[in-house]
Coordinates of C-alpha atoms in Angstrom, one line a residue:
X1 CA -0.6 23.8 13.7
X2 CA -2.7 20.8 11.2
X3 CA -2.5 21.1 8.1
X4 CA -5.3 23.8 6.7
X5 CA -6.5 21.7 3.7
X6 CA -6.2 18.1 2.7
X7 CA -2.7 17.0 0.7
X8 CA -2.9 16.5 -2.8
X9 CA -3.6 12.9 -3.4
X10 CA 0.1 11.1 -4.2
X11 CA -0.6 8.5 -7.8
X12 CA 1.9 5.6 -8.8
X13 CA 3.7 8.2 -10.9
X14 CA 4.9 10.3 -8.2
X15 CA 5.4 7.5 -6.1
X16 CA 7.8 5.7 -8.6
X17 CA 9.1 9.7 -8.9
X18 CA 10.0 10.4 -5.6
X19 CA 11.2 6.7 -5.2
X20 CA 13.8 7.5 -8.3
X21 CA 15.0 10.7 -6.2
X22 CA 15.4 8.4 -3.2
X23 CA 18.0 6.5 -5.6
X24 CA 20.0 9.2 -7.8
X25 CA 20.5 11.8 -4.5
X26 CA 21.6 8.2 -2.3
X27 CA 23.6 7.1 -4.8
X28 CA 25.5 9.8 -4.7
X29 CA 26.5 9.1 -1.5
X30 CA 28.2 5.7 -2.4
X31 CA 29.7 6.2 -5.7
X32 CA 33.1 7.5 -4.8
X33 CA 34.2 4.0 -3.0
X34 CA 35.7 2.1 -6.5
X35 CA 36.6 5.2 -7.4
X36 CA 39.8 5.7 -4.6
X37 CA 42.4 3.9 -6.7
X38 CA 42.2 6.4 -9.8
X39 CA 41.9 9.2 -7.7
X40 CA 44.6 8.2 -5.7
X41 CA 47.0 8.4 -9.6
X42 CA 45.5 11.2 -10.4
X43 CA 46.2 13.1 -7.2
X44 CA 49.1 11.8 -6.5
X45 CA 47.5 10.5 -2.2
X46 CA 48.3 7.5 0.1
X47 CA 45.6 5.4 0.3
X48 CA 46.1 6.2 3.7
X49 CA 44.8 10.4 3.1
X50 CA 42.5 8.9 0.4
X51 CA 40.3 7.2 2.6
X52 CA 39.4 10.1 4.4
X53 CA 37.3 10.7 1.3
X54 CA 34.6 7.8 1.6
X55 CA 34.7 8.8 5.2
X56 CA 33.8 13.0 5.0
X57 CA 30.9 11.8 2.8
X58 CA 29.5 9.6 5.8
X59 CA 30.2 12.2 8.4
X60 CA 28.6 14.4 6.5
X61 CA 25.7 12.2 5.8
X62 CA 24.8 11.9 8.9
X63 CA 25.6 15.7 9.8
X64 CA 23.0 17.0 7.0
X65 CA 20.4 13.7 8.5
X66 CA 20.3 15.5 11.9
X67 CA 20.8 19.3 11.3
X68 CA 18.6 19.4 7.7
X69 CA 16.2 16.4 8.1
X70 CA 14.2 18.5 11.1
X71 CA 13.1 21.3 9.1
X72 CA 11.0 19.7 6.9
X73 CA 8.3 19.1 9.9
X74 CA 7.7 23.2 9.9
X75 CA 8.8 24.8 6.7
X76 CA 8.1 23.7 3.3
X77 CA 9.2 20.4 1.9
X78 CA 9.0 21.1 -1.6
X79 CA 11.6 23.6 -1.7
X80 CA 13.7 21.9 1.2
X81 CA 13.8 19.2 -1.4
X82 CA 14.2 21.1 -4.8
X83 CA 17.3 23.1 -3.0
X84 CA 18.8 19.9 -0.9
X85 CA 18.8 18.4 -5.3
X86 CA 20.6 21.8 -6.5
X87 CA 23.2 22.4 -4.0
X88 CA 24.4 18.6 -4.0
X89 CA 24.1 19.2 -7.7
X90 CA 27.0 21.7 -7.0
X91 CA 29.1 19.8 -4.8
X92 CA 29.2 17.1 -7.4
X93 CA 30.5 19.6 -9.5
X94 CA 33.1 20.2 -7.2
X95 CA 34.6 16.8 -6.6
X96 CA 35.0 16.8 -10.6
X97 CA 36.9 19.5 -10.5
X98 CA 39.3 18.5 -7.7
X99 CA 42.4 20.2 -8.2
X100 CA 43.9 18.2 -5.1
X101 CA 42.8 15.4 -2.5
X102 CA 41.5 18.3 0.2
X103 CA 39.3 20.0 -2.1
X104 CA 37.5 16.5 -2.9
X105 CA 37.9 15.7 1.0
X106 CA 36.2 19.1 1.4
X107 CA 33.8 18.9 -1.3
X108 CA 33.2 15.4 -0.6
X109 CA 31.9 16.5 3.0
X110 CA 29.4 18.7 1.7
X111 CA 28.2 16.7 -0.5
X112 CA 27.2 14.2 2.2
X113 CA 25.5 17.3 4.4
X114 CA 23.3 18.2 1.2
X115 CA 22.4 15.1 0.4
X116 CA 20.2 13.9 3.3
X117 CA 17.2 13.7 0.3
X118 CA 15.5 10.8 0.8
X119 CA 14.7 11.4 4.9
X120 CA 12.9 14.4 3.9
X121 CA 11.4 12.4 0.6
X122 CA 9.8 9.4 2.4
X123 CA 7.7 11.3 5.4
X124 CA 7.2 13.8 1.8
X125 CA 5.2 10.9 0.1
X126 CA 3.1 9.8 3.7
X127 CA 1.6 13.1 3.5
X128 CA 0.6 13.4 -0.4
X129 CA -1.6 9.8 1.2
X130 CA -5.6 10.5 1.8
X131 CA -5.5 11.1 5.4
X132 CA -8.3 8.3 4.7
X133 CA -6.0 5.6 2.7
X134 CA -2.8 6.3 5.6
X135 CA -3.6 3.2 7.6
X136 CA -4.0 0.9 4.4
X137 CA -1.1 1.9 1.5
X138 CA 1.2 3.9 4.5
X139 CA 3.5 0.7 4.7
X140 CA 3.5 0.6 0.8
X141 CA 4.9 4.0 -0.3
X142 CA 7.0 3.6 2.7
X143 CA 8.5 0.6 1.1
X144 CA 8.5 1.9 -2.6
X145 CA 10.3 5.1 -1.3
X146 CA 12.9 3.1 0.7
X147 CA 13.4 0.7 -2.6
X148 CA 14.6 3.6 -4.8
X149 CA 17.0 4.2 -2.1
X150 CA 18.0 0.5 -2.0
X151 CA 19.0 0.3 -5.7
X152 CA 20.8 3.0 -5.6
X153 CA 22.9 2.7 -2.5
X154 CA 23.5 -1.0 -4.6
X155 CA 23.8 0.2 -8.3
X156 CA 25.9 3.1 -7.3
X157 CA 29.4 1.5 -6.7
X158 CA 29.1 -0.7 -9.9
X159 CA 28.2 2.4 -11.6
X160 CA 30.8 4.2 -10.8
X161 CA 33.5 1.6 -11.1
X162 CA 32.8 0.4 -14.3
X163 CA 31.7 4.3 -16.0
X164 CA 35.0 5.3 -14.5
X165 CA 36.8 2.9 -16.7
X166 CA 35.5 4.1 -19.6
X167 CA 35.8 7.4 -18.9
X168 CA 37.7 8.8 -15.3
X169 CA 36.8 9.9 -12.2
X170 CA 36.0 12.7 -12.9
X171 CA 33.3 11.6 -15.5
X172 CA 31.2 10.0 -13.1
X173 CA 31.2 13.1 -10.6
X174 CA 29.8 15.4 -14.2
X175 CA 27.3 12.7 -15.0
X176 CA 25.7 12.2 -11.7
X177 CA 25.9 16.5 -11.3
X178 CA 24.2 16.4 -14.4
X179 CA 22.0 13.3 -13.5
X180 CA 21.1 15.0 -10.4
X181 CA 20.2 19.0 -12.5
X182 CA 17.7 16.9 -14.6
X183 CA 16.1 15.4 -11.7
X184 CA 15.4 19.4 -10.4
X185 CA 13.9 20.0 -13.6
X186 CA 12.0 17.3 -13.0
X187 CA 10.6 17.4 -9.6
X188 CA 10.1 21.4 -9.8
X189 CA 7.3 20.5 -11.9
X190 CA 6.0 17.0 -10.4
X191 CA 6.1 17.9 -6.7
X192 CA 2.8 19.8 -5.3
X193 CA 3.4 21.6 -2.8
X194 CA 2.7 20.6 1.0
X195 CA 1.4 22.5 3.6
X196 CA 3.7 22.2 6.4
X197 CA 1.9 20.0 9.2
X198 CA 2.9 22.4 11.8
X199 CA 4.2 26.1 12.9
X200 CA 8.1 25.5 14.8
X201 CA 11.0 27.1 14.3
X202 CA 14.0 25.4 12.8
X203 CA 15.3 25.7 16.2
X204 CA 12.8 24.3 18.1
X205 CA 12.3 21.8 16.1
X206 CA 16.4 20.5 16.7
X207 CA 16.1 21.1 20.3
X208 CA 12.9 18.6 20.1
X209 CA 15.1 15.7 18.7
X210 CA 16.0 14.7 22.5
X211 CA 12.9 15.2 24.1
X212 CA 10.7 13.0 21.6
X213 CA 13.0 10.1 22.1
X214 CA 13.5 10.2 26.0
X215 CA 9.5 11.1 26.5
X216 CA 7.9 8.3 23.8
X217 CA 8.6 4.1 24.8
X218 CA 7.7 3.2 21.0
X219 CA 10.0 5.4 19.4
X220 CA 12.7 4.6 21.5
X221 CA 12.4 1.0 20.9
X222 CA 12.0 1.8 17.0
X223 CA 14.9 3.5 16.9
X224 CA 17.1 1.6 19.3
X225 CA 15.9 -1.9 16.9
X226 CA 17.2 0.2 14.5
X227 CA 20.5 0.8 15.1
X228 CA 21.2 -2.7 16.8
X229 CA 20.3 -4.2 13.5
X230 CA 22.6 -1.7 11.9
X231 CA 25.3 -3.0 14.0
X232 CA 24.2 -6.6 12.1
X233 CA 24.3 -5.1 8.8
X234 CA 27.5 -2.7 9.4
X235 CA 29.7 -5.8 10.2
X236 CA 28.2 -7.6 7.6
X237 CA 29.7 -5.7 4.9
X238 CA 32.8 -3.9 5.6
X239 CA 33.8 -8.0 6.9
X240 CA 32.6 -9.9 3.3
X241 CA 35.2 -7.5 1.8
X242 CA 37.9 -9.3 4.1
X243 CA 36.8 -12.8 3.4
X244 CA 36.1 -12.0 -0.5
X245 CA 39.5 -11.0 -0.7
X246 CA 41.6 -13.8 2.1
X247 CA 39.3 -16.4 1.0
X248 CA 37.6 -16.4 -2.9
X249 CA 40.5 -14.1 -4.0
X250 CA 38.5 -11.2 -5.8
X251 CA 39.8 -8.0 -7.1
X252 CA 37.8 -4.6 -6.2
X253 CA 35.5 -4.8 -9.1
X254 CA 33.9 -8.5 -8.4
X255 CA 33.6 -7.3 -5.1
X256 CA 31.3 -4.1 -6.2
X257 CA 29.2 -6.5 -8.0
X258 CA 28.8 -8.9 -5.3
X259 CA 27.0 -6.6 -3.4
X260 CA 24.5 -6.5 -6.2
X261 CA 23.5 -10.0 -5.3
X262 CA 21.4 -8.0 -2.3
X263 CA 19.4 -6.4 -5.2
X264 CA 16.7 -8.4 -4.8
X265 CA 15.7 -6.4 -0.8
X266 CA 14.4 -3.8 -3.3
X267 CA 11.8 -6.0 -4.3
X268 CA 10.7 -7.0 -1.0
X269 CA 10.5 -3.4 0.6
X270 CA 6.9 -2.4 -0.3
X271 CA 6.3 -5.8 0.9
X272 CA 7.5 -5.2 4.4
X273 CA 6.1 -2.0 4.2
X274 CA 2.8 -3.8 3.9
X275 CA 3.2 -5.9 6.7
X276 CA 3.5 -3.5 8.8
X277 CA 0.0 -2.0 7.7
X278 CA -1.4 -5.3 8.5
X279 CA 0.1 -7.4 11.0
X280 CA 1.7 -4.5 13.1
X281 CA 4.9 -4.1 14.8
X282 CA 5.3 -6.8 16.8
X283 CA 4.8 -9.3 14.3
X284 CA 5.8 -7.9 11.3
X285 CA 9.4 -7.4 13.1
X286 CA 10.0 -10.7 14.6
X287 CA 9.7 -11.9 10.5
X288 CA 12.2 -9.8 9.5
X289 CA 14.3 -9.1 12.4
X290 CA 14.4 -13.0 12.3
X291 CA 15.4 -13.2 8.7
X292 CA 18.8 -10.7 9.8
X293 CA 19.5 -13.9 11.9
X294 CA 18.7 -16.4 9.6
X295 CA 21.0 -15.1 7.4
X296 CA 24.1 -14.8 9.7
X297 CA 23.2 -18.8 10.0
X298 CA 23.0 -19.0 6.7
X299 CA 26.7 -17.0 6.0
X300 CA 28.1 -19.3 8.6
X301 CA 29.6 -21.6 6.3
X302 CA 30.2 -18.7 3.9
X303 CA 34.1 -19.0 4.3
X304 CA 33.6 -22.6 2.4
X305 CA 31.1 -22.4 -0.1
X306 CA 30.6 -19.2 -1.9
X307 CA 27.1 -20.8 -2.3
X308 CA 25.8 -20.1 1.4
X309 CA 27.9 -17.0 1.2
X310 CA 24.7 -15.8 -1.5
X311 CA 22.2 -17.3 -0.1
X312 CA 23.4 -15.5 3.1
X313 CA 23.2 -11.8 1.7
X314 CA 20.0 -12.3 0.1
X315 CA 18.0 -13.5 3.0
X316 CA 19.5 -10.8 5.4
X317 CA 19.2 -8.0 3.1
X318 CA 15.7 -8.7 3.0
X319 CA 15.5 -9.3 6.6
X320 CA 17.4 -5.8 7.3
X321 CA 16.0 -3.7 4.9
X322 CA 12.0 -4.6 5.1
X323 CA 12.9 -4.2 9.3
X324 CA 13.7 -0.5 8.3
X325 CA 10.8 -0.4 6.5
X326 CA 8.4 -1.4 9.1
X327 CA 10.1 0.5 11.2
X328 CA 10.0 3.5 9.6
X329 CA 6.2 2.7 8.6
X330 CA 5.7 2.7 12.5
X331 CA 7.0 5.5 13.6
X332 CA 4.3 7.2 10.6
X333 CA 1.8 6.5 12.1
X334 CA 2.4 8.2 15.0
X335 CA 2.2 12.6 14.9
X336 CA 2.4 13.8 11.5
X337 CA 3.6 17.1 13.2
X338 CA 7.0 15.1 13.9
X339 CA 7.4 12.9 10.7
X340 CA 11.3 14.3 9.3
X341 CA 12.3 14.6 13.5
X342 CA 10.9 10.8 14.3
X343 CA 12.6 10.1 10.6
X344 CA 16.1 12.2 11.9
X345 CA 16.2 10.2 15.0
X346 CA 16.3 6.8 13.5
X347 CA 18.5 7.4 10.8
X348 CA 21.5 9.2 12.9
X349 CA 20.9 6.5 15.4
X350 CA 21.4 3.9 12.6
X351 CA 24.0 5.3 11.1
X352 CA 25.9 5.0 14.4
X353 CA 24.7 1.7 14.6
X354 CA 25.8 0.7 11.1
X355 CA 30.0 2.5 12.2
X356 CA 29.9 0.2 15.5
X357 CA 29.3 -2.3 13.5
X358 CA 32.5 -1.7 10.6
X359 CA 34.3 -1.2 13.9
X360 CA 33.6 -4.4 16.1
X361 CA 33.1 -6.6 12.6
X362 CA 36.7 -5.5 11.9
X363 CA 37.6 -5.9 16.2
X364 CA 36.1 -9.7 15.9
X365 CA 37.5 -10.9 12.0
X366 CA 41.0 -9.7 13.2
X367 CA 40.0 -11.8 16.9
X368 CA 38.6 -14.7 15.5
X369 CA 37.6 -14.2 11.4
X370 CA 34.5 -15.4 10.0
X371 CA 33.3 -17.6 12.8
X372 CA 33.4 -14.7 15.1
X373 CA 31.6 -12.5 13.2
X374 CA 29.1 -14.1 12.5
X375 CA 29.2 -14.2 16.4
X376 CA 28.8 -10.9 16.5
X377 CA 25.9 -10.2 14.4
X378 CA 23.6 -12.9 15.3
X379 CA 24.1 -11.1 19.2
X380 CA 23.1 -7.6 17.7
X381 CA 20.4 -9.0 15.3
X382 CA 19.0 -10.9 18.4
X383 CA 18.9 -7.5 20.8
X384 CA 17.4 -6.3 18.2
X385 CA 14.4 -8.3 18.1
X386 CA 14.1 -8.2 21.4
X387 CA 13.8 -5.2 22.0
X388 CA 11.7 -4.1 18.5
X389 CA 8.5 -6.6 19.8
X390 CA 8.5 -6.1 23.5
X391 CA 5.5 -5.0 24.0
X392 CA 4.9 -1.3 24.6
X393 CA 2.2 -0.2 27.1
X394 CA 0.8 3.0 27.3
X395 CA 0.8 6.5 24.9
X396 CA 2.6 6.6 22.0
X397 CA 1.5 9.7 19.9
X398 CA 4.7 11.9 19.6
X399 CA 4.8 15.1 22.0
X400 CA 6.2 17.2 20.6
X401 CA 3.8 18.9 17.6
X402 CA 0.7 16.8 18.9
X403 CA -2.5 16.6 16.3
X404 CA -5.3 18.3 17.5
X405 CA -6.9 16.3 14.9
X406 CA -9.2 13.0 16.2
X407 CA -9.1 11.3 12.9
X408 CA -5.2 11.3 13.4
X409 CA -4.6 10.9 17.0
X410 CA -6.9 7.6 16.8
X411 CA -4.6 6.9 13.7
X412 CA -1.6 7.3 16.5
X413 CA -3.1 5.3 19.2
X414 CA -3.3 2.7 16.6
X415 CA -2.7 -1.1 18.2
X416 CA -1.5 -1.9 14.7
X417 CA 1.4 0.1 16.3
X418 CA 2.1 -0.7 19.1

């Protein structure tokens, strides 16, 4: 069932608010990493046990993307966003009040499970764009919202580490809880209602994911390419810690701040989305995944020069996050009734790729140090480039809950998308 009436148009302020929503909710997932030392002292737990805290959060986040985001196609997205933000605030409060490390682990899993708001916000933002403007502005909107997510990811570590030194680790969770509740109040007043694009039950939406992936070559190429670039990304950020500690003798605080070097990629995300609108999938992905490969080559002498490392981080991150904006933009040219499920497929494989990249990067570091890590990243990115830019023949619209509107069908099959 197609929208019974046009969705309210998005203005600049609402787009910025949705980007801020992505930033706050994404930051909640990553803020625990710099806190582990303080938590160990406070709760008397060893590092082997505390390693389960970020792991539980990430597992919960992946489960939330897979299990909750598909509901956005057949249910009120505004209510879902508000409900998950409110529930994640309670999970943050549970983390702040944790009497034991096991309580913190369970609360962290719940926090991750209830935090896939950015993956709901992006399709919501696209749905707010006027139908006649989607071909021109879809990529820019996706890029702005993703830029907010990136800012949240990159700044959360620096914010939580610095604030914990001033007020303690429990205060970090408490402050994030308060900020999330303030966000809920603002969103409740500002978010418009957007009609659902299709009448589909939650169970049917979840069951349709494998069919979406198997039946459409374009969807497979975009999601697999994203996973391969995720491997390159995960390999880098995991082994970067090893390199900075061994070669440059950086402590945990300086390593966390080093991640802010990649903040420039947040500024590039809107432009990457525009590239997808103007140049199409193949050209945009060739340029941006090509930057990932160039970034890895710049990183090769990073073991002997900090300037090479800094430049490589900038180039690689612009390519990684820019290619993600392009992939999401291309997926959002397909059937609007399946946007949340397409986002689910993309990010589920993306996170699996990042997790696999962390493992492969660690193995490469143990077997051949930094040059082996660079080789792993280059090979993964090159594979993602080849799969992402290969021509796709045939029909490209998502089949699950297809639109009967001729304008939407034309947009879904636009040659720019393939």
